[in-house]
PDB file of C-alpha atoms and ligand atoms in Angstrom:
ATOM      1  CA  MET A1344       6.259  37.860  -0.429  1.00 73.00           C
ATOM      2  CA  SER A1345       4.465  35.645   2.055  1.00 90.00           C
ATOM      3  CA  LEU A1346       0.933  36.205   2.595  1.00 96.00           C
ATOM      4  CA  LEU A1347       0.424  34.691   5.942  1.00 98.00           C
ATOM      5  CA  GLU A1348       3.776  34.577   8.403  1.00 98.00           C
ATOM      6  CA  LEU A1349       4.364  31.873  11.133  1.00 98.00           C
ATOM      7  CA  ARG A1350       7.783  32.750  12.575  1.00 98.00           C
ATOM      8  CA  GLY A1351       9.414  30.920  15.656  1.00 98.00           C
ATOM      9  CA  VAL A1352       5.308  29.946  16.957  1.00 98.00           C
ATOM     10  CA  CYS A1353       5.204  27.346  19.821  1.00 98.00           C
ATOM     11  CA  LYS A1354       2.594  25.921  21.552  1.00 98.00           C
ATOM     12  CA  THR A1355       2.290  23.207  24.581  1.00 97.00           C
ATOM     13  CA  TYR A1356      -0.664  21.940  25.876  1.00 93.00           C
ATOM     14  CA  VAL A1357      -0.810  19.537  29.941  1.00 88.00           C
ATOM     15  CA  ASP A1358      -2.618  17.326  30.683  1.00 85.00           C
ATOM     16  CA  ALA A1359      -4.483  17.012  33.575  1.00 86.00           C
ATOM     17  CA  GLN A1360      -1.500  13.731  34.113  1.00 88.00           C
ATOM     18  CA  GLY A1361       1.005  16.661  34.197  1.00 86.00           C
ATOM     19  CA  GLY A1362       1.848  15.287  30.435  1.00 86.00           C
ATOM     20  CA  GLN A1363       2.917  17.796  27.782  1.00 88.00           C
ATOM     21  CA  ALA A1364       2.169  17.647  24.499  1.00 88.00           C
ATOM     22  CA  LEU A1365       4.575  19.500  22.103  1.00 92.00           C
ATOM     23  CA  LEU A1366       3.019  20.618  19.115  1.00 96.00           C
ATOM     24  CA  ALA A1367       4.388  23.499  17.880  1.00 98.00           C
ATOM     25  CA  ASP A1368       8.366  24.332  18.069  1.00 97.00           C
ATOM     26  CA  ARG A1369       9.823  27.347  17.234  1.00 98.00           C
ATOM     27  CA  LEU A1370       7.126  26.298  13.954  1.00 98.00           C
ATOM     28  CA  ASP A1371       7.804  28.435  10.867  1.00 98.00           C
ATOM     29  CA  LEU A1372       5.668  28.525   8.103  1.00 98.00           C
ATOM     30  CA  LEU A1373       5.508  30.466   4.880  1.00 97.00           C
ATOM     31  CA  VAL A1374       2.531  30.556   2.975  1.00 97.00           C
ATOM     32  CA  PRO A1375       2.069  32.581  -0.576  1.00 96.00           C
ATOM     33  CA  GLY A1376      -0.827  34.866  -1.593  1.00 96.00           C
ATOM     34  CA  GLY A1377      -3.154  32.823  -3.845  1.00 95.00           C
ATOM     35  CA  ARG A1378      -2.066  28.769  -3.214  1.00 95.00           C
ATOM     36  CA  ILE A1379      -3.352  26.249  -1.721  1.00 97.00           C
ATOM     37  CA  VAL A1380      -0.928  24.875   0.969  1.00 98.00           C
ATOM     38  CA  ALA A1381      -1.753  21.621   3.120  1.00 98.00           C
ATOM     39  CA  ILE A1382      -0.444  20.137   6.540  1.00 98.00           C
ATOM     40  CA  LEU A1383      -0.140  16.562   6.534  1.00 98.00           C
ATOM     41  CA  GLY A1384       0.288  14.719  10.510  1.00 95.00           C
ATOM     42  CA  PRO A1385      -1.276  11.754  12.320  1.00 92.00           C
ATOM     43  CA  SER A1386      -3.911  12.797  14.347  1.00 91.00           C
ATOM     44  CA  GLY A1387      -3.058  13.975  17.598  1.00 92.00           C
ATOM     45  CA  SER A1388      -0.093  15.704  16.011  1.00 94.00           C
ATOM     46  CA  GLY A1389      -1.289  19.231  16.982  1.00 96.00           C
ATOM     47  CA  LYS A1390      -2.722  20.320  13.178  1.00 96.00           C
ATOM     48  CA  SER A1391      -5.779  21.736  14.146  1.00 95.00           C
ATOM     49  CA  THR A1392      -4.148  23.468  16.869  1.00 96.00           C
ATOM     50  CA  LEU A1393      -1.985  25.081  14.576  1.00 97.00           C
ATOM     51  CA  LEU A1394      -5.211  26.295  12.338  1.00 97.00           C
ATOM     52  CA  LYS A1395      -6.475  27.603  15.507  1.00 96.00           C
ATOM     53  CA  MET A1396      -3.580  29.567  16.187  1.00 97.00           C
ATOM     54  CA  VAL A1397      -3.292  31.216  12.834  1.00 98.00           C
ATOM     55  CA  ALA A1398      -7.435  31.794  13.104  1.00 96.00           C
ATOM     56  CA  GLY A1399      -6.828  33.726  16.215  1.00 97.00           C
ATOM     57  CA  LEU A1400      -9.224  30.991  18.376  1.00 94.00           C
ATOM     58  CA  GLU A1401      -5.674  30.005  20.477  1.00 95.00           C
ATOM     59  CA  PRO A1402      -2.495  31.782  21.436  1.00 97.00           C
ATOM     60  CA  PRO A1403       0.301  30.946  20.578  1.00 98.00           C
ATOM     61  CA  ASP A1404       3.240  30.618  24.082  1.00 98.00           C
ATOM     62  CA  ALA A1405       5.500  32.110  22.075  1.00 98.00           C
ATOM     63  CA  GLY A1406       6.669  33.434  18.720  1.00 98.00           C
ATOM     64  CA  SER A1407       4.445  35.310  15.663  1.00 98.00           C
ATOM     65  CA  ILE A1408       1.773  35.146  13.022  1.00 98.00           C
ATOM     66  CA  TYR A1409       2.057  38.134  10.699  1.00 98.00           C
ATOM     67  CA  PHE A1410      -0.995  38.685   7.669  1.00 98.00           C
ATOM     68  CA  ALA A1411      -0.298  40.662   5.112  1.00 97.00           C
ATOM     69  CA  GLY A1412       2.428  42.150   7.019  1.00 96.00           C
ATOM     70  CA  GLN A1413       0.477  42.670   9.723  1.00 97.00           C
ATOM     71  CA  ASP A1414       1.397  41.160  13.490  1.00 98.00           C
ATOM     72  CA  LEU A1415      -2.408  39.579  14.289  1.00 98.00           C
ATOM     73  CA  ALA A1416      -1.076  39.093  17.609  1.00 97.00           C
ATOM     74  CA  ALA A1417      -3.506  42.113  18.863  1.00 96.00           C
ATOM     75  CA  VAL A1418      -6.176  40.953  15.948  1.00 97.00           C
ATOM     76  CA  PRO A1419      -9.319  39.079  17.757  1.00 96.00           C
ATOM     77  CA  PRO A1420     -10.930  36.794  14.906  1.00 94.00           C
ATOM     78  CA  GLU A1421     -13.854  38.599  13.782  1.00 90.00           C
ATOM     79  CA  ARG A1422     -11.873  40.873  12.665  1.00 94.00           C
ATOM     80  CA  ARG A1423      -8.773  38.639  10.402  1.00 96.00           C
ATOM     81  CA  GLY A1424     -11.336  38.283   8.205  1.00 95.00           C
ATOM     82  CA  PHE A1425     -10.492  34.504   7.817  1.00 96.00           C
ATOM     83  CA  ALA A1426     -12.935  31.816   6.823  1.00 94.00           C
ATOM     84  CA  LEU A1427     -12.365  28.109   8.925  1.00 91.00           C
ATOM     85  CA  MET A1428     -14.423  24.953   7.385  1.00 89.00           C
ATOM     86  CA  PHE A1429     -14.272  22.096   9.928  1.00 80.00           C
ATOM     87  CA  GLN A1430     -15.427  17.896   8.903  1.00 71.00           C
ATOM     88  CA  ASP A1431     -18.618  18.721  11.368  1.00 67.00           C
ATOM     89  CA  PHE A1432     -21.187  20.637  12.257  1.00 58.00           C
ATOM     90  CA  ALA A1433     -19.731  23.194  10.017  1.00 72.00           C
ATOM     91  CA  LEU A1434     -23.789  24.574   9.411  1.00 89.00           C
ATOM     92  CA  PHE A1435     -26.334  25.760  11.852  1.00 90.00           C
ATOM     93  CA  PRO A1436     -28.906  22.874  11.837  1.00 89.00           C
ATOM     94  CA  HIS A1437     -32.086  25.637  12.695  1.00 91.00           C
ATOM     95  CA  LEU A1438     -31.205  27.187   9.188  1.00 94.00           C
ATOM     96  CA  ASP A1439     -32.242  26.404   5.845  1.00 96.00           C
ATOM     97  CA  VAL A1440     -29.513  26.233   3.282  1.00 97.00           C
ATOM     98  CA  LEU A1441     -30.380  29.577   1.513  1.00 97.00           C
ATOM     99  CA  ASP A1442     -29.735  31.542   5.345  1.00 97.00           C
ATOM    100  CA  ASN A1443     -26.729  28.916   5.917  1.00 96.00           C
ATOM    101  CA  VAL A1444     -25.219  30.742   2.913  1.00 96.00           C
ATOM    102  CA  ALA A1445     -26.406  34.039   3.678  1.00 97.00           C
ATOM    103  CA  PHE A1446     -24.975  34.769   7.481  1.00 94.00           C
ATOM    104  CA  GLY A1447     -21.971  35.419   6.757  1.00 90.00           C
ATOM    105  CA  LEU A1448     -23.348  38.457   4.814  1.00 94.00           C
ATOM    106  CA  VAL A1449     -25.740  39.648   7.481  1.00 95.00           C
ATOM    107  CA  GLU A1450     -22.715  39.357   9.893  1.00 90.00           C
ATOM    108  CA  GLN A1451     -20.970  41.749   7.845  1.00 90.00           C
ATOM    109  CA  GLY A1452     -23.804  43.562   7.945  1.00 94.00           C
ATOM    110  CA  LEU A1453     -26.046  43.597   4.770  1.00 96.00           C
ATOM    111  CA  ARG A1454     -29.484  43.552   4.658  1.00 97.00           C
ATOM    112  CA  ARG A1455     -31.079  40.045   4.390  1.00 96.00           C
ATOM    113  CA  ALA A1456     -32.481  40.785   1.305  1.00 97.00           C
ATOM    114  CA  VAL A1457     -29.518  41.248  -0.570  1.00 97.00           C
ATOM    115  CA  ALA A1458     -27.822  38.415   1.417  1.00 97.00           C
ATOM    116  CA  ARG A1459     -30.572  36.009   0.209  1.00 98.00           C
ATOM    117  CA  GLU A1460     -29.935  37.055  -3.569  1.00 97.00           C
ATOM    118  CA  ARG A1461     -25.719  37.045  -3.183  1.00 97.00           C
ATOM    119  CA  ALA A1462     -26.296  33.605  -1.026  1.00 97.00           C
ATOM    120  CA  LEU A1463     -28.849  32.265  -4.390  1.00 97.00           C
ATOM    121  CA  GLN A1464     -26.208  33.261  -6.733  1.00 95.00           C
ATOM    122  CA  MET A1465     -24.048  31.498  -4.944  1.00 94.00           C
ATOM    123  CA  LEU A1466     -26.516  28.325  -4.428  1.00 95.00           C
ATOM    124  CA  ALA A1467     -26.306  28.231  -8.700  1.00 93.00           C
ATOM    125  CA  VAL A1468     -22.560  28.255  -8.994  1.00 90.00           C
ATOM    126  CA  PHE A1469     -22.300  25.282  -6.528  1.00 89.00           C
ATOM    127  CA  GLY A1470     -25.602  23.747  -8.330  1.00 90.00           C
ATOM    128  CA  LEU A1471     -27.405  23.614  -5.125  1.00 94.00           C
ATOM    129  CA  HIS A1472     -29.893  26.001  -6.102  1.00 92.00           C
ATOM    130  CA  SER A1473     -32.601  23.393  -6.432  1.00 96.00           C
ATOM    131  CA  HIS A1474     -32.147  23.161  -2.342  1.00 97.00           C
ATOM    132  CA  ALA A1475     -32.127  26.421  -1.029  1.00 97.00           C
ATOM    133  CA  ARG A1476     -35.289  26.987   0.963  1.00 97.00           C
ATOM    134  CA  GLN A1477     -34.244  22.660   2.558  1.00 96.00           C
ATOM    135  CA  LYS A1478     -32.999  22.374   5.950  1.00 95.00           C
ATOM    136  CA  VAL A1479     -29.351  21.319   6.198  1.00 93.00           C
ATOM    137  CA  TRP A1480     -29.711  17.927   7.996  1.00 90.00           C
ATOM    138  CA  ARG A1481     -31.714  17.033   5.154  1.00 92.00           C
ATOM    139  CA  LEU A1482     -28.986  17.205   2.471  1.00 93.00           C
ATOM    140  CA  SER A1483     -26.245  14.212   2.156  1.00 91.00           C
ATOM    141  CA  GLY A1484     -22.736  14.319   3.536  1.00 89.00           C
ATOM    142  CA  GLY A1485     -21.570  15.688   0.118  1.00 89.00           C
ATOM    143  CA  GLU A1486     -23.895  18.495  -0.303  1.00 92.00           C
ATOM    144  CA  GLN A1487     -23.451  19.965   3.582  1.00 92.00           C
ATOM    145  CA  GLN A1488     -19.402  20.151   3.001  1.00 89.00           C
ATOM    146  CA  ARG A1489     -20.671  22.483  -0.458  1.00 91.00           C
ATOM    147  CA  VAL A1490     -22.813  24.067   1.635  1.00 93.00           C
ATOM    148  CA  ALA A1491     -20.422  25.068   3.841  1.00 93.00           C
ATOM    149  CA  LEU A1492     -17.990  25.866   1.241  1.00 91.00           C
ATOM    150  CA  ALA A1493     -19.497  28.168  -0.655  1.00 92.00           C
ATOM    151  CA  ARG A1494     -21.243  29.824   3.213  1.00 93.00           C
ATOM    152  CA  ALA A1495     -17.185  30.518   3.241  1.00 91.00           C
ATOM    153  CA  LEU A1496     -16.231  31.925   0.201  1.00 92.00           C
ATOM    154  CA  ILE A1497     -19.160  33.688  -0.473  1.00 93.00           C
ATOM    155  CA  THR A1498     -17.490  36.681   2.487  1.00 91.00           C
ATOM    156  CA  GLN A1499     -14.249  36.963   0.151  1.00 93.00           C
ATOM    157  CA  PRO A1500     -12.338  35.813   3.466  1.00 96.00           C
ATOM    158  CA  ARG A1501      -8.496  37.045   2.878  1.00 96.00           C
ATOM    159  CA  LEU A1502      -7.528  33.541   3.382  1.00 98.00           C
ATOM    160  CA  LEU A1503      -9.697  30.171   3.541  1.00 97.00           C
ATOM    161  CA  LEU A1504      -8.832  27.517   6.630  1.00 97.00           C
ATOM    162  CA  LEU A1505     -10.037  23.858   5.733  1.00 96.00           C
ATOM    163  CA  ASP A1506      -9.650  21.522   8.574  1.00 95.00           C
ATOM    164  CA  GLU A1507     -10.400  17.924   7.455  1.00 93.00           C
ATOM    165  CA  PRO A1508     -13.424  18.870   5.026  1.00 91.00           C
ATOM    166  CA  PHE A1509     -13.811  15.705   3.771  1.00 89.00           C
ATOM    167  CA  SER A1510     -13.226  13.073   6.642  1.00 85.00           C
ATOM    168  CA  ALA A1511     -16.631  12.374   7.889  1.00 81.00           C
ATOM    169  CA  LEU A1512     -17.454  11.471   4.163  1.00 85.00           C
ATOM    170  CA  ASP A1513     -17.082   7.831   1.841  1.00 88.00           C
ATOM    171  CA  ALA A1514     -14.167   7.162   0.118  1.00 89.00           C
ATOM    172  CA  GLU A1515     -15.132   7.984  -3.368  1.00 89.00           C
ATOM    173  CA  LEU A1516     -17.630  11.333  -2.130  1.00 88.00           C
ATOM    174  CA  ARG A1517     -13.972  12.350  -0.894  1.00 90.00           C
ATOM    175  CA  THR A1518     -12.776  11.776  -4.381  1.00 91.00           C
ATOM    176  CA  ARG A1519     -15.064  14.379  -6.072  1.00 89.00           C
ATOM    177  CA  LEU A1520     -15.440  16.989  -4.172  1.00 90.00           C
ATOM    178  CA  ARG A1521     -11.278  17.537  -3.543  1.00 92.00           C
ATOM    179  CA  ASP A1522     -11.320  18.000  -6.937  1.00 92.00           C
ATOM    180  CA  GLU A1523     -14.571  20.274  -6.901  1.00 91.00           C
ATOM    181  CA  PHE A1524     -12.848  22.038  -4.241  1.00 91.00           C
ATOM    182  CA  SER A1525     -10.043  23.090  -5.268  1.00 93.00           C
ATOM    183  CA  GLN A1526     -11.076  24.503  -8.529  1.00 93.00           C
ATOM    184  CA  ARG A1527     -13.401  26.288  -7.043  1.00 91.00           C
ATOM    185  CA  ILE A1528     -10.829  27.290  -4.564  1.00 94.00           C
ATOM    186  CA  ALA A1529      -8.759  28.577  -7.583  1.00 91.00           C
ATOM    187  CA  ALA A1530     -11.904  29.942  -9.118  1.00 91.00           C
ATOM    188  CA  THR A1531     -11.358  32.299  -6.180  1.00 93.00           C
ATOM    189  CA  GLY A1532      -7.897  33.133  -6.193  1.00 94.00           C
ATOM    190  CA  ILE A1533      -8.161  32.542  -2.017  1.00 96.00           C
ATOM    191  CA  THR A1534      -4.958  31.715  -0.288  1.00 97.00           C
ATOM    192  CA  THR A1535      -6.209  28.493   2.054  1.00 97.00           C
ATOM    193  CA  VAL A1536      -4.609  26.170   4.427  1.00 98.00           C
ATOM    194  CA  LEU A1537      -5.259  22.162   4.282  1.00 97.00           C
ATOM    195  CA  VAL A1538      -5.479  20.236   7.214  1.00 97.00           C
ATOM    196  CA  THR A1539      -5.878  16.638   6.541  1.00 95.00           C
ATOM    197  CA  HIS A1540      -4.104  13.060   7.164  1.00 91.00           C
ATOM    198  CA  ASP A1541      -4.856  12.174   4.146  1.00 93.00           C
ATOM    199  CA  GLU A1542      -1.398  12.486   1.618  1.00 95.00           C
ATOM    200  CA  ALA A1543      -3.235  11.549  -1.919  1.00 94.00           C
ATOM    201  CA  GLU A1544      -5.768  14.231  -1.095  1.00 94.00           C
ATOM    202  CA  ALA A1545      -3.286  16.755   0.139  1.00 96.00           C
ATOM    203  CA  ARG A1546      -1.249  16.180  -3.303  1.00 97.00           C
ATOM    204  CA  ALA A1547      -4.400  16.490  -5.625  1.00 95.00           C
ATOM    205  CA  MET A1548      -5.625  19.551  -4.287  1.00 96.00           C
ATOM    206  CA  ALA A1549      -2.109  21.615  -2.460  1.00 97.00           C
ATOM    207  CA  GLN A1550       0.900  23.273  -4.725  1.00 96.00           C
ATOM    208  CA  GLN A1551       2.955  22.731  -1.271  1.00 97.00           C
ATOM    209  CA  GLY A1552       2.316  20.237   0.856  1.00 98.00           C
ATOM    210  CA  PHE A1553       4.173  19.438   4.518  1.00 98.00           C
ATOM    211  CA  ARG A1554       4.365  17.153   7.526  1.00 98.00           C
ATOM    212  CA  LEU A1555       3.503  18.498  11.120  1.00 97.00           C
ATOM    213  CA  LEU A1556       5.980  16.070  12.575  1.00 94.00           C
ATOM    214  CA  GLN A1557       6.692  16.960  16.721  1.00 93.00           C
ATOM    215  CA  GLY A1558       6.068  20.646  16.231  1.00 96.00           C
ATOM    216  CA  ARG A1559       8.414  21.170  13.487  1.00 96.00           C
ATOM    217  CA  LEU A1560       7.252  21.246   9.440  1.00 98.00           C
ATOM    218  CA  LEU A1561       8.482  19.485   7.178  1.00 97.00           C
ATOM    219  CA  PRO A1562       8.361  20.703   3.400  1.00 97.00           C
ATOM    220  CA  LEU A1563       7.211  17.065   1.611  1.00 97.00           C
ATOM    221  CA  TRP A1564       6.537  19.082  -1.625  1.00 98.00           C
TER     222      TRP A1564
HETATM  223  N1  ADP B1783      -7.355  22.715  24.347  1.00 52.12           N
HETATM  224  C1  ADP B1783      -6.852  21.636  24.486  1.00 52.12           C
HETATM  225  N2  ADP B1783      -6.126  21.606  26.169  1.00 52.12           N
HETATM  226  C2  ADP B1783      -5.270  20.532  26.118  1.00 52.12           C
HETATM  227  N3  ADP B1783      -4.943  19.455  25.382  1.00 52.12           N
HETATM  228  C3  ADP B1783      -5.167  20.250  24.201  1.00 52.12           C
HETATM  229  C4  ADP B1783      -6.251  20.611  23.629  1.00 52.12           C
HETATM  230  N4  ADP B1783      -7.256  20.968  22.448  1.00 52.12           N
HETATM  231  C5  ADP B1783      -5.842  20.019  21.355  1.00 52.12           C
HETATM  232  N5  ADP B1783      -5.436  19.524  23.116  1.00 52.12           N
HETATM  233  C6  ADP B1783      -4.194  18.296  22.575  1.00 52.12           C
HETATM  234  O1  ADP B1783      -3.285  18.175  21.528  1.00 52.12           O
HETATM  235  C7  ADP B1783      -3.177  17.378  20.516  1.00 52.12           C
HETATM  236  C8  ADP B1783      -3.158  17.846  19.409  1.00 52.12           C
HETATM  237  O2  ADP B1783      -4.481  18.079  19.352  1.00 52.12           O
HETATM  238  P1  ADP B1783      -5.148  18.766  18.089  1.00 52.12           P
HETATM  239  O3  ADP B1783      -4.667  19.797  17.087  1.00 52.12           O
HETATM  240  O4  ADP B1783      -6.609  18.366  17.609  1.00 52.12           O
HETATM  241  O5  ADP B1783      -4.156  17.687  16.714  1.00 52.12           O
HETATM  242  P2  ADP B1783      -4.351  16.789  14.932  1.00 52.12           P
HETATM  243  O6  ADP B1783      -5.809  18.085  14.747  1.00 52.12           O
HETATM  244  O7  ADP B1783      -3.608  16.734  14.618  1.00 52.12           O
HETATM  245  O8  ADP B1783      -5.288  15.682  15.518  1.00 52.12           O
HETATM  246  C9  ADP B1783      -4.009  16.403  21.500  1.00 52.12           C
HETATM  247  O9  ADP B1783      -3.759  14.969  21.747  1.00 52.12           O
HETATM  248  C10 ADP B1783      -5.337  16.889  22.350  1.00 52.12           C
HETATM  249  O10 ADP B1783      -5.464  15.952  23.003  1.00 52.12           O
HETATM  250 MG1   MG B1784      -7.473  18.090  14.046  1.00 52.12          MG
END
């Protein structure tokens, strides 16, 4: 049984010169629950657009997206229960680490004190406990991405969407974080779609991988 299903999704952008970019061409994707699935593809192939359509930030031109059997067409992003994590500016610079992680829980209606208590527990799990009251811009790039993952996971999303989560980091840190991230995601069991142009990273993290090429997904493993 697939948790996330894309059926015949189409998306074309027309640029100012009238040129067309065909990013999704009757694209199908089935993501089983509890899996990490990777989408590979060069820059400009439409990976981010695909995630935005799943998140509800961009409508498909045609086709359908289902989650747990429900057609998402009429479900706004904030009611999908999905978490998105991007490569840069994933965090709020004006908030400290603790309030960045607590943010999603406060949004869900939890009292601030309760949200902060939970966020502190989450930070302890991530080994970031001692940074709780620091401004996020004081942290290293790797620490910032870990805070971003903690913030995404704490809300217990139904689906985690990772858009090139490590591309701002150096190679050594990328390798370390991809192992840590896959373990943490596996521990939560959250179904994840990872978008990256790094095949080694995709193979290390995902049970299934596809290449996005001319609007279609080719199975790689
Ligand atoms: N809102 C938009 N309007 C017009 N063109 C867009 C828009 N968003 C993305 N594009 C174009 O679509 C192509 C794919 O973008 P994107 O999904 O960001 O690819 P990737 O994430 O694989 O690099 C790019 O050429 C980009 O310029
Ligand atoms: Mg992108």
